[in-house]
Tab-separated table of C-alpha atoms in Angstrom:
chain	number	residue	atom	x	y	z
A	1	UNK	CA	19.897	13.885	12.311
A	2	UNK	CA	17.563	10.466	12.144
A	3	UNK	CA	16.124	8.873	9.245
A	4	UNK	CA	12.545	8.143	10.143
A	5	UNK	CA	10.751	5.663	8.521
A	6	UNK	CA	6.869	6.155	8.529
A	7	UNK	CA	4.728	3.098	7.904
A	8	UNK	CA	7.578	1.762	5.648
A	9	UNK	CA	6.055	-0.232	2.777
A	10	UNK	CA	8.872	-3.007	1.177
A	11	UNK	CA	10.436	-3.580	3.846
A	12	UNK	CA	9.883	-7.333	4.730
A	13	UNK	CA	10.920	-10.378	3.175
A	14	UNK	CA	8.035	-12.360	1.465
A	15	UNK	CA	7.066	-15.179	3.450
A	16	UNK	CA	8.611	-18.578	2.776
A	17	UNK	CA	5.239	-20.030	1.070
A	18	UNK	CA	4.649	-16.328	-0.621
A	19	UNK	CA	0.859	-15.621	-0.262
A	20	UNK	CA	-1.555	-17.884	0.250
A	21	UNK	CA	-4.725	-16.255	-1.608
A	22	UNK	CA	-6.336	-19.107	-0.626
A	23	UNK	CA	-5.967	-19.557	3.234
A	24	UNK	CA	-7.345	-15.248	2.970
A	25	UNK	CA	-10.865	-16.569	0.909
A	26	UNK	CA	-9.756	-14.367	-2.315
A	27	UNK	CA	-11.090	-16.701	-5.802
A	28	UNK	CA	-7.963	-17.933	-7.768
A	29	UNK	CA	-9.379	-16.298	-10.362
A	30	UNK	CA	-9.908	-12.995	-8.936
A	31	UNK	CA	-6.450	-13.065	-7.898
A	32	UNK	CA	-5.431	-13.849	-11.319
A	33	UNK	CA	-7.066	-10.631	-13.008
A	34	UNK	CA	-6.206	-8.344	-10.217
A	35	UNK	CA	-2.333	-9.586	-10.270
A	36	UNK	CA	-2.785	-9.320	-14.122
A	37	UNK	CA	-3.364	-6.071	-13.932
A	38	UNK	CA	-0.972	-5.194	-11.395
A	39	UNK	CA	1.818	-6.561	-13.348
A	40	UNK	CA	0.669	-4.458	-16.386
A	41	UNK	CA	0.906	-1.192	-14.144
A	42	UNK	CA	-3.071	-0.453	-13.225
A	43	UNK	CA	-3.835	0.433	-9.657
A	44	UNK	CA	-7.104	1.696	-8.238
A	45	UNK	CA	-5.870	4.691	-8.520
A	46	UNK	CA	-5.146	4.428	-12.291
A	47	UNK	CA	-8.512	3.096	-12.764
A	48	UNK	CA	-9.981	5.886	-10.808
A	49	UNK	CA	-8.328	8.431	-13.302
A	50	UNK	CA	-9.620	5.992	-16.098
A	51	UNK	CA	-13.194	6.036	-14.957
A	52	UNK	CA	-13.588	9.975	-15.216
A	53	UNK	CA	-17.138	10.793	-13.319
A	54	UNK	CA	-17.817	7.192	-12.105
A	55	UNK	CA	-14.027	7.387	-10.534
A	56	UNK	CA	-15.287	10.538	-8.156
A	57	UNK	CA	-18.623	8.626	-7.303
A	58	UNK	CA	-16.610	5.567	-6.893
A	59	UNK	CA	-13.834	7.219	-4.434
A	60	UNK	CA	-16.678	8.857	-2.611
A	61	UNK	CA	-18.408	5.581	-1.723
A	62	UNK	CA	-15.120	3.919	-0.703
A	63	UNK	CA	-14.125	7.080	1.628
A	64	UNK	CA	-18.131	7.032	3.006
A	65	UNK	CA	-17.880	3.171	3.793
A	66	UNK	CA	-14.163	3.137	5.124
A	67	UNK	CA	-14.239	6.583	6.977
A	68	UNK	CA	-17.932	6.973	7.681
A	69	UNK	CA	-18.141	5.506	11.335
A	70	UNK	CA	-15.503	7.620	12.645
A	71	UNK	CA	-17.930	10.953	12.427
A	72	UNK	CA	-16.475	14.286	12.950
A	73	UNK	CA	-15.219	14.999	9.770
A	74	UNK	CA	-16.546	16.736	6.208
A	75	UNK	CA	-15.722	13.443	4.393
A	76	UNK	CA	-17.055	15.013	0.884
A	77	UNK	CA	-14.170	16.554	1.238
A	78	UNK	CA	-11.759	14.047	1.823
A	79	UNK	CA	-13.139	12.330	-1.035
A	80	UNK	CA	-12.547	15.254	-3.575
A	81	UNK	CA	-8.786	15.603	-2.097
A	82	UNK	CA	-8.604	11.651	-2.760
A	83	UNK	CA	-9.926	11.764	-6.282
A	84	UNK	CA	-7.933	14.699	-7.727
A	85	UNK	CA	-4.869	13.853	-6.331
A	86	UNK	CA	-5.420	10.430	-7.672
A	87	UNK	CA	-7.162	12.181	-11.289
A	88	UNK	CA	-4.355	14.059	-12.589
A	89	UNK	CA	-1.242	13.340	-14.505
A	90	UNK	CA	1.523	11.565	-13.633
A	91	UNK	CA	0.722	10.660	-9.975
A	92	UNK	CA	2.953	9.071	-7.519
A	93	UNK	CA	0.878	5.556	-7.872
A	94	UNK	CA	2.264	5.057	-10.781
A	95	UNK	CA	5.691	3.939	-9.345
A	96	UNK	CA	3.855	1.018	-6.686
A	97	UNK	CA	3.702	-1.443	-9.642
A	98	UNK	CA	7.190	-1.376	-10.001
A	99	UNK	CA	8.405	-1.179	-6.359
A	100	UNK	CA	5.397	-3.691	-4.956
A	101	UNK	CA	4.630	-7.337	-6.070
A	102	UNK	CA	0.405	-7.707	-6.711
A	103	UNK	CA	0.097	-8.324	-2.734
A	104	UNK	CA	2.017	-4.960	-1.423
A	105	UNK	CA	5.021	-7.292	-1.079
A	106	UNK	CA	7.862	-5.514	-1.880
A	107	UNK	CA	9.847	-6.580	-5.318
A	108	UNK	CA	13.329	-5.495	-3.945
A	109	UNK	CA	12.643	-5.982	0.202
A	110	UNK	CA	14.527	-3.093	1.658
A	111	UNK	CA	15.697	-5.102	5.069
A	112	UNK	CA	18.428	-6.447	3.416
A	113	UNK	CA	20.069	-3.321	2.192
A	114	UNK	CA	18.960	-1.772	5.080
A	115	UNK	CA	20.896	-4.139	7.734
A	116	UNK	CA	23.919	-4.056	5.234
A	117	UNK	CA	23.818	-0.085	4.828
A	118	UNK	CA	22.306	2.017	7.252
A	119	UNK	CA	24.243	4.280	8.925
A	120	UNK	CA	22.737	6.754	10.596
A	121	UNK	CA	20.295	6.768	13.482
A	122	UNK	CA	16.704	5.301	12.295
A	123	UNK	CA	13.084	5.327	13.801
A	124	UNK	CA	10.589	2.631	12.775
A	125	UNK	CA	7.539	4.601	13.372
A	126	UNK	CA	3.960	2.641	12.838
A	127	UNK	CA	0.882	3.375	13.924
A	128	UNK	CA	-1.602	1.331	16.327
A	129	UNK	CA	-3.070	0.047	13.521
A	130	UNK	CA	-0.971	0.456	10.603
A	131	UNK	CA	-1.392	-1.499	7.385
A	132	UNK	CA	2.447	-2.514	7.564
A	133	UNK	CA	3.508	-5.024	9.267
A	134	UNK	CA	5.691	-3.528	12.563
A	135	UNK	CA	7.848	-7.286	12.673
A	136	UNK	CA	9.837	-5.898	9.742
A	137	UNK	CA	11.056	-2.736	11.829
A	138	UNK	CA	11.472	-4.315	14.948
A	139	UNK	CA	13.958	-7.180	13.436
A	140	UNK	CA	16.271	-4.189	11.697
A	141	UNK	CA	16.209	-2.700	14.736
A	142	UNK	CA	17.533	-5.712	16.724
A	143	UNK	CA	19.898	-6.763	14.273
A	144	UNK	CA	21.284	-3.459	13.841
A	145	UNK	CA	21.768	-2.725	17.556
């Protein structure tokens, strides 16, 4: 058996000087509000649910503009998928205030539990362009060889 770990979100340490909003070109105060409401558990997918109709329209234009280009695909029907799995109750975004920081750093990083306690055989597995950052995997890999 192997424990595979998919795109694992949490794992890294936060960097040394945390995140620099500023150095990325995000307004102080726009990272205020959105951290704000992080901390207070609301995601885009809790105001998606919130938003009722305008939530559908607004999923729609976000899965048009980020998935359009590719072609190929019905993406009015990705976009449904996306908003009722995000519309109903109790869905699973509910627990990424609590296990990520405002920035999708992780509030508990895994890596050190995971060089302390894993014990069976693991795969890192990220994609070529993955929204996780693959240094994470490949330094509990090294260390636990």
């Amino acid at each position: 058996s192997c424990l595979i770990l998919a795109s694992p979100v949490g794992v890294p340490e936060p960097p040394p000087d945390g995140w620099n909003f500023r150095r990325r070109g995000v307004p102080p105060i726009l990272f205020k509000v959105v951290s704000g409401l992080w901390d207070n558990h609301y995601t885009p997918q809790s105001l998606v649910k919130f938003a009722g109709p305008i939530g559908r329209m607004a999923v729609s234009w976000f899965v048009h503009r980020r998935f359009g280009h590719t072609g190929g695909f019905d993406f009015d029907i990705l976009a449904q998928y996306i908003y009722h799995l995000n519309a109903g109750p109790g869905t699973g975004h509910e627990a990424l205030t609590r296990v990520l920081a405002p920035v999708a750093l992780a509030r508990s990083p895994l890596s050190p539990r995971l060089i302390l306690n894993l014990q069976v055989p693991s795969l890192f597995l990220y994609g070529q362009i993955d929204w996780m950052d693959e240094s994470a995997g490949r330094n509990i890999s090294t260390q636990l060889q």
